[in-house]
Tab-separated table of C-alpha atoms in Angstrom:
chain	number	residue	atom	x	y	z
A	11	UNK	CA	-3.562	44.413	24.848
A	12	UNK	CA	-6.275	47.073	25.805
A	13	UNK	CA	-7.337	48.560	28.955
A	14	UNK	CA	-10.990	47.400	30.447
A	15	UNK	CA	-11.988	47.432	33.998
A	16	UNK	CA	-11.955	43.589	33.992
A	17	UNK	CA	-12.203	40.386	32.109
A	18	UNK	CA	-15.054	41.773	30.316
A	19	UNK	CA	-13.867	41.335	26.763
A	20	UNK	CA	-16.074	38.631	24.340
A	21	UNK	CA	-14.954	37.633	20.691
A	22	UNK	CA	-17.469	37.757	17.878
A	23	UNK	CA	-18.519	35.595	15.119
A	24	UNK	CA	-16.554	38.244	12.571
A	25	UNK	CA	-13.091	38.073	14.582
A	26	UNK	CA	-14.260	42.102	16.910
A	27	UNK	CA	-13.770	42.430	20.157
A	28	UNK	CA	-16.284	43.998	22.413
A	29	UNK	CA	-14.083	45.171	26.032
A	30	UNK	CA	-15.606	47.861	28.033
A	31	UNK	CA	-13.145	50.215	30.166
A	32	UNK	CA	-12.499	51.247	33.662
A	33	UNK	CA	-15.204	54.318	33.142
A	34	UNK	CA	-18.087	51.288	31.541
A	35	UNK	CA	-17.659	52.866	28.111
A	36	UNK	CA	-17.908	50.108	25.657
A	37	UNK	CA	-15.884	49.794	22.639
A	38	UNK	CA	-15.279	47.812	19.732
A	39	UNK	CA	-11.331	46.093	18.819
A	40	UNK	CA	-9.933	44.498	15.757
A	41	UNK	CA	-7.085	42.482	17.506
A	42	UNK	CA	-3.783	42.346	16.070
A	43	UNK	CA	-0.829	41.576	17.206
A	44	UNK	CA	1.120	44.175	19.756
A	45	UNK	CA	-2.561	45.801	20.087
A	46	UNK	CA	-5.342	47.183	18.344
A	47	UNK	CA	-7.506	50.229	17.351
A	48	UNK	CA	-10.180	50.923	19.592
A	49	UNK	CA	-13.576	52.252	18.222
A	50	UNK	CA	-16.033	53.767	21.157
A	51	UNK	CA	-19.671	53.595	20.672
A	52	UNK	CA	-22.052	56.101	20.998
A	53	UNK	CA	-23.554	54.564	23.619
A	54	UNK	CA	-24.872	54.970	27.447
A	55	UNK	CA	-21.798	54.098	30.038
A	56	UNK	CA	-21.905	52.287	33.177
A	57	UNK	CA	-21.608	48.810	31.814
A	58	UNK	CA	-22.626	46.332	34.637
A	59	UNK	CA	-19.372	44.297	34.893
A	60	UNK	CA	-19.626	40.971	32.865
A	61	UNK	CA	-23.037	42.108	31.107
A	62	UNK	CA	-21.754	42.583	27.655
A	63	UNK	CA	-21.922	40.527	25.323
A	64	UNK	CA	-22.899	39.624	21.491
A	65	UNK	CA	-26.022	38.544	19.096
A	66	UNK	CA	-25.610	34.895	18.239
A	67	UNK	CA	-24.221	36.401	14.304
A	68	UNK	CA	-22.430	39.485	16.198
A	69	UNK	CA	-25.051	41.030	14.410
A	70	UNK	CA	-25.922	43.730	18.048
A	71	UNK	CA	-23.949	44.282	20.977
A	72	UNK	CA	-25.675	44.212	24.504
A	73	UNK	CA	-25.359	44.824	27.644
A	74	UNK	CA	-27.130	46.314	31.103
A	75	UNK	CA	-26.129	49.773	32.171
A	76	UNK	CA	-26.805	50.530	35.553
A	77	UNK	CA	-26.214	54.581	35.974
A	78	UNK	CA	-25.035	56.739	39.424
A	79	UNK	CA	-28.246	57.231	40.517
A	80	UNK	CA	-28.881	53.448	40.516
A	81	UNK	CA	-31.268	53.252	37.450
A	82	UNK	CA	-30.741	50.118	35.162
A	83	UNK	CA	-31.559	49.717	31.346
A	84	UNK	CA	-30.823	47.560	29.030
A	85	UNK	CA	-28.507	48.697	25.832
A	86	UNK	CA	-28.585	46.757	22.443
A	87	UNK	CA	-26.393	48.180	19.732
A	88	UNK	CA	-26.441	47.365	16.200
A	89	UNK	CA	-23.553	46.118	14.314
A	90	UNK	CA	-21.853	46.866	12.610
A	91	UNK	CA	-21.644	50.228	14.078
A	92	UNK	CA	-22.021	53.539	11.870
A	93	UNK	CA	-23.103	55.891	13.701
A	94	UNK	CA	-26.640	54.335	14.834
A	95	UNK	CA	-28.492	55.327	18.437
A	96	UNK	CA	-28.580	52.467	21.016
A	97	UNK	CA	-31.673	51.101	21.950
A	98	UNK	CA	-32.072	51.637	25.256
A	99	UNK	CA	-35.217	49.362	27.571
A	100	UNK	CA	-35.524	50.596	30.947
A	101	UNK	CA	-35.608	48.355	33.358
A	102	UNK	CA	-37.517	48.337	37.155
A	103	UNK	CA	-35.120	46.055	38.990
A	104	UNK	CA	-31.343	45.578	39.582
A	105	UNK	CA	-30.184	43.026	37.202
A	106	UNK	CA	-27.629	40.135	37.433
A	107	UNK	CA	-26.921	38.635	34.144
A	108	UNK	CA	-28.236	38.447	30.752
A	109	UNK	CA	-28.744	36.167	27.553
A	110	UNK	CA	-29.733	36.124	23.971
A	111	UNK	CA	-31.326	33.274	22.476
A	112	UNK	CA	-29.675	31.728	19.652
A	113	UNK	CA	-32.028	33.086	17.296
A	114	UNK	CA	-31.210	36.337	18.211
A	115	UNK	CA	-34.562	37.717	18.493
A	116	UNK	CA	-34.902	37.756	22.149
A	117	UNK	CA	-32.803	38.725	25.288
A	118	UNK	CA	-33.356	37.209	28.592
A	119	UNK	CA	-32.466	39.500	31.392
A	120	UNK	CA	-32.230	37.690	35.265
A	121	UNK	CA	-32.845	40.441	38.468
A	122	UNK	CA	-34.300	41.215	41.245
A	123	UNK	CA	-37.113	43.271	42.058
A	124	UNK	CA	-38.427	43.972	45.954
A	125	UNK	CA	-36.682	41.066	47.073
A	126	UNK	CA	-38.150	38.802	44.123
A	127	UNK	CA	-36.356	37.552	41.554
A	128	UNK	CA	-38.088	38.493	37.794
A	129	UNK	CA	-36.988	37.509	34.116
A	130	UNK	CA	-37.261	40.159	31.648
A	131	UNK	CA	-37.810	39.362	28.283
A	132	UNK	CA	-36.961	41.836	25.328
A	133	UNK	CA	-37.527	41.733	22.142
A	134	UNK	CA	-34.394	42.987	20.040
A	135	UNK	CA	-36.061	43.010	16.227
A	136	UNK	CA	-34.882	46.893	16.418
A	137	UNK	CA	-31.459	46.089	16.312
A	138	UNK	CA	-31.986	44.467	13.281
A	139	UNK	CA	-34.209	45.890	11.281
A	140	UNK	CA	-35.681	49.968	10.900
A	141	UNK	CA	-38.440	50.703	13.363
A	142	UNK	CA	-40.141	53.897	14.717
A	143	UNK	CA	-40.352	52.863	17.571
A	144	UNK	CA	-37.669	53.767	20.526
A	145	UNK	CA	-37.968	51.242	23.004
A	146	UNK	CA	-38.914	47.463	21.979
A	147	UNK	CA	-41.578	45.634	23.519
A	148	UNK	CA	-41.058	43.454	26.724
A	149	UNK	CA	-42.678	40.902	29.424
A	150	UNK	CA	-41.862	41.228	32.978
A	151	UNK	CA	-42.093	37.562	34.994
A	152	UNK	CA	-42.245	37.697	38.949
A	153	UNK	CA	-40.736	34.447	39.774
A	154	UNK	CA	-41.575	32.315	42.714
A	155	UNK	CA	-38.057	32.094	44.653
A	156	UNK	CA	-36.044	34.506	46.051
A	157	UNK	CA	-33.111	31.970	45.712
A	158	UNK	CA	-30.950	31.808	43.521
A	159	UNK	CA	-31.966	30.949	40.004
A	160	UNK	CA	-30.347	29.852	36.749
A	161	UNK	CA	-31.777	29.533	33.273
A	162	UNK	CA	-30.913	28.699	29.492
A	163	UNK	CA	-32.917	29.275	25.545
A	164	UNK	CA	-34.175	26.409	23.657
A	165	UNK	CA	-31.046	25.632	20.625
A	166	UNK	CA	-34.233	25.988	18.305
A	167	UNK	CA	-37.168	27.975	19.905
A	168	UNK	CA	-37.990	31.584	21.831
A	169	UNK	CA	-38.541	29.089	24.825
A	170	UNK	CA	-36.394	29.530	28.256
A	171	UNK	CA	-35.679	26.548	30.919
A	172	UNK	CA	-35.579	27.948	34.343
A	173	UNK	CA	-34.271	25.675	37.608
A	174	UNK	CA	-36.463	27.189	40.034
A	175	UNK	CA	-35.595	26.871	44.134
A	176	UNK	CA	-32.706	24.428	42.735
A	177	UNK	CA	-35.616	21.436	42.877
A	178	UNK	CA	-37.385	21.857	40.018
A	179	UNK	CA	-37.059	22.365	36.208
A	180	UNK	CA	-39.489	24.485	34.064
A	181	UNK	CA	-40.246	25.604	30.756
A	182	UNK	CA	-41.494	29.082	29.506
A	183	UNK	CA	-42.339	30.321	26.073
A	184	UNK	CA	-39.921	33.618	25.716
A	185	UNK	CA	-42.809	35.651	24.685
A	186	UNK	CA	-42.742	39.356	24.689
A	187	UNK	CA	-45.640	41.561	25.084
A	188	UNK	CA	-47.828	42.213	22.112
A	189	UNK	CA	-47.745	46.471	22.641
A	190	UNK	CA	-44.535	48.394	22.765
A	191	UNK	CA	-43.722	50.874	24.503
A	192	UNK	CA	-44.637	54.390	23.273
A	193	UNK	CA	-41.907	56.105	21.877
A	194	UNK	CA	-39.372	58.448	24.044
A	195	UNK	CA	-40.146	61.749	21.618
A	196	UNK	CA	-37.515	63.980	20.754
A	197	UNK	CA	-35.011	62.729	23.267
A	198	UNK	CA	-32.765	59.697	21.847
A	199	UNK	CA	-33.038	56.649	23.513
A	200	UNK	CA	-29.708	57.280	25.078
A	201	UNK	CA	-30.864	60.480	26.941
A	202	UNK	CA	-34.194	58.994	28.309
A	203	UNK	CA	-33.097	55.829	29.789
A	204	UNK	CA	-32.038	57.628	32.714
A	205	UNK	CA	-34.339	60.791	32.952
A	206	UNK	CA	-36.983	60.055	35.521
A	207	UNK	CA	-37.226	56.970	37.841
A	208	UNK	CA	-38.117	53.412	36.374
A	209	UNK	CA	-41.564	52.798	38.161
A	210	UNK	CA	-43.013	55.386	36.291
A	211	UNK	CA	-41.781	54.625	33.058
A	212	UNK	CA	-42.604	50.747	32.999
A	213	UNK	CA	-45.249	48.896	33.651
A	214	UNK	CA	-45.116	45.067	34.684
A	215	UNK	CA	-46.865	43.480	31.330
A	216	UNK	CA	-46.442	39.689	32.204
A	217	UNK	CA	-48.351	38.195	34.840
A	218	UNK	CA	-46.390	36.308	37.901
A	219	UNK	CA	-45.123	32.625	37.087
A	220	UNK	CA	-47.690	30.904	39.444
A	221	UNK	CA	-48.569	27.454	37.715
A	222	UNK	CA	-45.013	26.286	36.063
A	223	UNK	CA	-45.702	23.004	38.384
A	224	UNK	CA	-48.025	21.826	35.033
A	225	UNK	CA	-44.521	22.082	32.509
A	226	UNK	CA	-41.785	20.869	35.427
A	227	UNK	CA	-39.423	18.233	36.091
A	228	UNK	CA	-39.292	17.899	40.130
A	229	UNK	CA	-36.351	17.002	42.047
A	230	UNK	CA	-36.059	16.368	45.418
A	231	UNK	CA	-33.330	16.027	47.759
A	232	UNK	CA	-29.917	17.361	47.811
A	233	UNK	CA	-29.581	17.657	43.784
A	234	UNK	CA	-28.431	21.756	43.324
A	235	UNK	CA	-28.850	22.973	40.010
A	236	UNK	CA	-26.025	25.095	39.006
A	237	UNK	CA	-26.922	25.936	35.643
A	238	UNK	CA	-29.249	23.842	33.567
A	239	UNK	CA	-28.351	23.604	29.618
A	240	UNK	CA	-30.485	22.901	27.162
A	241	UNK	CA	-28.629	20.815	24.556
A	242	UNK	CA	-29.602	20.339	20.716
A	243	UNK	CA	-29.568	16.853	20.316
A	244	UNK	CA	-30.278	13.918	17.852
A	245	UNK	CA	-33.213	11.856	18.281
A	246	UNK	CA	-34.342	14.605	20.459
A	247	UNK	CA	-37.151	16.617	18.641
A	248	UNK	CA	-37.019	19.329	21.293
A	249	UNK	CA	-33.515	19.062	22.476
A	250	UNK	CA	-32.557	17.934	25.984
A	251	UNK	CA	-31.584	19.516	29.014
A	252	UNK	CA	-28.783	18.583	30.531
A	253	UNK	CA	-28.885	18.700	34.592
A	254	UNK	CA	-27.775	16.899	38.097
A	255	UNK	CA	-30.383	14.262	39.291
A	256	UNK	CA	-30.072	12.553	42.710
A	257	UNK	CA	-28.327	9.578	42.817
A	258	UNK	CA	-30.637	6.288	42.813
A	259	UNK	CA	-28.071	5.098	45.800
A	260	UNK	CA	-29.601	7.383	47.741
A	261	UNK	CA	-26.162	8.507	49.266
A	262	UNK	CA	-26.363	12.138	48.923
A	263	UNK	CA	-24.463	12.455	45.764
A	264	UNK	CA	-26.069	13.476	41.740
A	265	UNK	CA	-25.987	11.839	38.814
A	266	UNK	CA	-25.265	13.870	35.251
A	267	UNK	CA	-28.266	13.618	33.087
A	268	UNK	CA	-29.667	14.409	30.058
A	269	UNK	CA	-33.386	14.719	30.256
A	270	UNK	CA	-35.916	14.419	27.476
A	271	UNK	CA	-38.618	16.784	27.883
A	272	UNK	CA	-41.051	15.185	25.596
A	273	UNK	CA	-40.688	11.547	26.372
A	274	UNK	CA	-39.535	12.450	29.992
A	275	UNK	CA	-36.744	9.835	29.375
A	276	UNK	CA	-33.343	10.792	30.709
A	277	UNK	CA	-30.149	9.343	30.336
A	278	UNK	CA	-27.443	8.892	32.748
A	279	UNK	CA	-24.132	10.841	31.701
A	280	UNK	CA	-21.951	10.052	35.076
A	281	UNK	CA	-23.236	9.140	38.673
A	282	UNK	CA	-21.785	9.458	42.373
A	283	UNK	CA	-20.974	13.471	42.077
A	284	UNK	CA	-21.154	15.913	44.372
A	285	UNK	CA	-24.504	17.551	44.303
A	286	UNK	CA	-22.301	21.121	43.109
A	287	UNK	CA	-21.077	19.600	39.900
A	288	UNK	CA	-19.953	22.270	37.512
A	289	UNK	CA	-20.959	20.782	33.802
A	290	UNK	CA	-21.102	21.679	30.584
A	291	UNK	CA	-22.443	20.420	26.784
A	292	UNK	CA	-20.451	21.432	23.614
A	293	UNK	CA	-22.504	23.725	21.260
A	294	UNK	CA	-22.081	20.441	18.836
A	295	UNK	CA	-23.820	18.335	21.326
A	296	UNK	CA	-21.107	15.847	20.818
A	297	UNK	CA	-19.516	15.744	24.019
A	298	UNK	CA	-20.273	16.690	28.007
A	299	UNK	CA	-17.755	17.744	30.485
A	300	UNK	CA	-18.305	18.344	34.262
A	301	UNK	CA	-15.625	19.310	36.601
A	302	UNK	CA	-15.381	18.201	40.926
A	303	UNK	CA	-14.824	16.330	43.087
A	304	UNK	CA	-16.023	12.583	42.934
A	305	UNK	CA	-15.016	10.681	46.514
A	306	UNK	CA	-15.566	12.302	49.837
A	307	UNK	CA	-11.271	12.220	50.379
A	308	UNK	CA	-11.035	15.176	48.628
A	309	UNK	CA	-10.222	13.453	44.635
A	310	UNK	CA	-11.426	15.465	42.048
A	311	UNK	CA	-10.937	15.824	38.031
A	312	UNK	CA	-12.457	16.838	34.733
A	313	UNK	CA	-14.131	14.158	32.876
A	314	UNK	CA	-15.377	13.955	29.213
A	315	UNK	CA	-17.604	11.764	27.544
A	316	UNK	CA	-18.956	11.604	24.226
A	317	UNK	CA	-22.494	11.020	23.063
A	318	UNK	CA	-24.481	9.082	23.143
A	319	UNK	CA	-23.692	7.753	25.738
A	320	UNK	CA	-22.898	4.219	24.234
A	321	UNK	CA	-20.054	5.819	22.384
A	322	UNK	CA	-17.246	5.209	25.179
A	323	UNK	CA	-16.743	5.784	28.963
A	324	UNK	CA	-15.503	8.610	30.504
A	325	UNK	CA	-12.216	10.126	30.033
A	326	UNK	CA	-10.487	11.968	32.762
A	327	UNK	CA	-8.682	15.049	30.819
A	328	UNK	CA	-7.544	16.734	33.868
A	329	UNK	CA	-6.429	14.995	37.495
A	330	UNK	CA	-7.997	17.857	39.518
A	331	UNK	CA	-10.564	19.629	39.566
A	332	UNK	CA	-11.395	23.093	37.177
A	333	UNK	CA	-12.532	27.285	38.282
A	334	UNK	CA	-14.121	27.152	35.254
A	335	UNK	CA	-15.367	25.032	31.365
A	336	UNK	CA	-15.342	26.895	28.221
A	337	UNK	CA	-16.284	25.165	24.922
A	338	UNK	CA	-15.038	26.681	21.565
A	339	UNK	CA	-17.057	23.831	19.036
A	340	UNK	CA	-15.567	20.469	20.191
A	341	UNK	CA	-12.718	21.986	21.801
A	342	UNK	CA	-13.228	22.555	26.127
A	343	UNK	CA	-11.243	25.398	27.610
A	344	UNK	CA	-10.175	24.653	31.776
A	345	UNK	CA	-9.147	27.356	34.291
A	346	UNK	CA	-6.649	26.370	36.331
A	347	UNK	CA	-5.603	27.744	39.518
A	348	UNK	CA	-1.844	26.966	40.374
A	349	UNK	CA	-1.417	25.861	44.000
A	350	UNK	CA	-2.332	28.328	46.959
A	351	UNK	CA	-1.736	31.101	44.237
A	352	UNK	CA	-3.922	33.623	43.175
A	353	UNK	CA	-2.223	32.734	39.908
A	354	UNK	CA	-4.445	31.416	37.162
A	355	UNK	CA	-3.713	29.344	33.406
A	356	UNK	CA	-5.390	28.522	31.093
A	357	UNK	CA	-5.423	25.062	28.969
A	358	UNK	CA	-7.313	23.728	26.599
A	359	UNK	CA	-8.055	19.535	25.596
A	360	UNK	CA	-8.749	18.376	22.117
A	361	UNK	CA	-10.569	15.358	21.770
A	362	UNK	CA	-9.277	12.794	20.094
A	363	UNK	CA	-8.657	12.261	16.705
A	364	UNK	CA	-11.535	10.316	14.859
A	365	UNK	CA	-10.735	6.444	14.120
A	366	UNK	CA	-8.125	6.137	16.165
A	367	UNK	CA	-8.396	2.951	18.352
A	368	UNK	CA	-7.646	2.857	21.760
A	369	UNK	CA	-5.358	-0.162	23.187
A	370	UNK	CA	-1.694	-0.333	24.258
A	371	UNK	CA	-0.545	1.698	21.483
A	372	UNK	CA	-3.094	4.264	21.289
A	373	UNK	CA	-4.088	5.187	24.753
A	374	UNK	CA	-2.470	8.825	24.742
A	375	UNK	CA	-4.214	9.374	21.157
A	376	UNK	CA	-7.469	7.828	22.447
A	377	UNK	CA	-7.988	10.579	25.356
A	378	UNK	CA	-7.244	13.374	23.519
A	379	UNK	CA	-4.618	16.166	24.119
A	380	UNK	CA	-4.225	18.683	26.856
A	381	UNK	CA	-2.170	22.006	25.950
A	382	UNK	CA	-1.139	24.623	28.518
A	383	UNK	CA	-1.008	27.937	28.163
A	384	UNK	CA	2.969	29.583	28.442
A	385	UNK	CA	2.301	32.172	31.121
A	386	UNK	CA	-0.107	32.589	33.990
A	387	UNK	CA	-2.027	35.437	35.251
A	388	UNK	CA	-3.963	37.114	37.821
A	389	UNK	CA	-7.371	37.949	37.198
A	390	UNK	CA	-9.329	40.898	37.981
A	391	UNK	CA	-10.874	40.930	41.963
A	392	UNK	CA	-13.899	41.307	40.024
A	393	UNK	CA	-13.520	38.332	38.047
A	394	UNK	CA	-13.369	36.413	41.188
A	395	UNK	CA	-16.172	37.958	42.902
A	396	UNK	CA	-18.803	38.353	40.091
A	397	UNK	CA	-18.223	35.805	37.964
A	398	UNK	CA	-16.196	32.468	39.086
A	399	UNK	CA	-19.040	31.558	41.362
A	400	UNK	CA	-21.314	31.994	38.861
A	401	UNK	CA	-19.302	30.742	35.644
A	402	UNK	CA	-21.134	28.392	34.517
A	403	UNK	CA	-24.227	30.666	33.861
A	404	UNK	CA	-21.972	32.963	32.258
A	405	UNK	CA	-20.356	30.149	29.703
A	406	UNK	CA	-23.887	29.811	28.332
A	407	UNK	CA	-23.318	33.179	26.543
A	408	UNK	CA	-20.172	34.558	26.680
A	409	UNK	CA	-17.850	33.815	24.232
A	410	UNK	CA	-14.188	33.413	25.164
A	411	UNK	CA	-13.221	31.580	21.909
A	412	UNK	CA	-12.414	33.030	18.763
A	413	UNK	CA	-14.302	33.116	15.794
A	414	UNK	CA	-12.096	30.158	14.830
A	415	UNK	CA	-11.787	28.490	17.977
A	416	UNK	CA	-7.870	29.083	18.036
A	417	UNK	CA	-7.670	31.277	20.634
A	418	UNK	CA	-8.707	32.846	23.916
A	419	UNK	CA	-9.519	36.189	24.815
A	420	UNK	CA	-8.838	37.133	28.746
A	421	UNK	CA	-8.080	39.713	30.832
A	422	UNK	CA	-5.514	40.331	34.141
A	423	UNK	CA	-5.696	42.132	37.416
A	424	UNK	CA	-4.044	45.222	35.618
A	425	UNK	CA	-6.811	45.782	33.566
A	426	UNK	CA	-5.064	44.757	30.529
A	427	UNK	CA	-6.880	42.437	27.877
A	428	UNK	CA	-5.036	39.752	26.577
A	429	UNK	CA	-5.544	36.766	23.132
A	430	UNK	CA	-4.213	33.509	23.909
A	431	UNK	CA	-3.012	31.489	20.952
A	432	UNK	CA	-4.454	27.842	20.966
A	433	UNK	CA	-3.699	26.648	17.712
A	434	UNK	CA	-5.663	23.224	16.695
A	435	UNK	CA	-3.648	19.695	16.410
């Protein structure tokens, strides 16, 4: 257990844990069992709630920092910690959520700006490797909706997919600016960040997303992307994104699909849901979940099926439907709220075992196995507020699974951070 001002605690690829407090210091934990020794970072406070998170190799920390006076930068710390100054990006608008690609070398950062939503890109080579410079370089994108938007990195490429007014799918090299920043003199990064307002230390370097039309996918009607994913998948050159589509039957409901963006071929994963499907790839690209409800009397579940698509039908793994879908490899993690309750579990389904038939004797085998976590909890307020809504853009980069994908880290409405055995079948 360890205190943290909410569930903001994500596992890294080397078995850490990153949890920032009830003041928005950050700090690093080894977990063991009964506890764990805490290490703070040197690093600015005022964590945005559910910003932090890891590189792809835990090789940097990150996470936005939004200060008293309302002032937001972005912080990326290298890792393994010894002692080194945060890098610290200002940044002109109040940001929502954050991303790093896979390969690391960039970080997508989602806000708003003057009633406009932008994308910041930043590069994060700093973290990585010695540089003279203070603050790396960065592209500002005025987007052309003030709703709503979601987004997700290429598996293979700096390139991000953005589902713009929740009608349209588009792709956008993750380019940064080719000058950096000057650097912030004798001050550390730290101690600038927050020294003088933000217009006058940025600049907006990329020019406004006007003609994305050329590179999109259009839907139309009542199809409401939630979170688009782009999936690395076989026969797929550039991957595929996975994403509702309205149903052919023309009956207000979506259809699951998995869209190739260089053929434009897409295939159909599940039809007749409702148009707020929450869905989700594993990082294998092996299987596809999605979580609602699928008749208008109120029936919902979660479903599974593997890829392709030829490989089986769906299997129902749950018999209502889920707050939230966490993958850990092949392995899908389901919130569950209990009743009425504010009371929350966890559970997680293993699919099943490979070669074994399905039939009379092995139907139970054939659609996996569903475990339950021993004890419930509440979550933080903030949890519900923030991030449930929301989950499944934060799934696409926070990492609730361990290293090992044998356990989940979470935390409860008294602040206290808790790991959640799972062992595998």
């Amino acid at each position: 257990r360890a205190q943290a001002v909410c569930p903001e605690s994500v596992a890294a690829p080397n078995g850490r844990l990153a949890i920032c407090d009830r003041g928005g210091q950050v700090f690093v934990c080894q977990p063991v069992e009964g506890g764990g020794r805490r290490e703070p970072l040197w690093a600015p406070p005022h964590c945005l709630p559910f910003s932090l998170c890891w590189g792809p190799s835990g090789e940097y920390l990150a996470y936005t920092s939004v200060s008293e006076v309302r002032l937001a930068a972005l912080v990326v710390v290298p890792m393994p910690w010894v002692g080194t100054d945060a890098i610290v990006t200002p940044l002109q608008m109040a940001p929502y959520y954050l991303a790093p690609s896979p390969c690391g070398t960039r970080i997508a950062v989602l806000g708003a700006l003057r009633h406009r939503q932008v994308l910041c890109i930043v590069d994060t080579a700093q973290a990585t490797m010695p540089c003279t410079e203070r603050a790396p370089p960065m592209s500002l994108h005025v987007l052309v909706s003030a709703a709503p938007l979601y987004f997700d990195w290429a598996p293979h490429a700096p390139e991000v997919l953005l589902a713009l007014r929740g009608r349209r799918l588009c792709r956008e090299r993750g380019a940064v600016a080719s000058e950096a920043y000057s650097s912030v003199g004798e001050a550390t990064a730290s101690e600038a960040a927050f020294q003088q307002p933000l217009q006058q230390r940025t600049t907006e370097l990329g020019p406004p997303w006007a003609g994305l039309g050329a590179e999109g996918w259009a839907v139309s009607g009542s199809a409401s992307f939630r979170a688009p994913q782009w999936v690395d998948r076989l026969g797929c050159p550039q991957g595929a994104w996975l994403s509702p589509k309205d149903s052919e039957a023309g009956n207000g409901r979506v259809s699951l699909v998995l869209h190739d963006p260089a053929s434009g071929a897409t295939e159909v994963i599940c039809e007749t849901l409702p148009p707020s499907v929450h869905f989700s790839a594993s990082p294998t690209g092996r299987w596809v979940a999605w979580s609602g409800m699928h008749d208008m009397r109120g029936h919902g579940g979660v479903f599974v099926r593997r890829l392709p698509v030829a490989s089986g039908s769906p299997i129902m793994v749950f018999n209502d439907t889920a707050l939230a879908l966490a993958w850990g490899g092949d392995r899908l993690a389901l919130l569950i709220e209990l009743g009425d309750s504010d009371e929350l579990v966890w559970a997680v389904w293993d699919p099943p075992v490979e070669g074994v038939e399905g039939g009379p004797a092995g139907v139970a085998a054939s659609a996996g196995r569903l475990s339950v976590a021993p004890a419930s909890f509440r979550p933080h307020e903030a949890f519900f507020e923030r991030v449930l809504p929301f989950f499944d853009q934060f799934e696409r980069r926070l990492r609730l699974w361990s290293p090992r994908n044998d356990a989940i880290v979470f935390a409860d409405e008294r602040s206290q951070v808790w790991v959640q055995p799972f062992p595998p079948p």
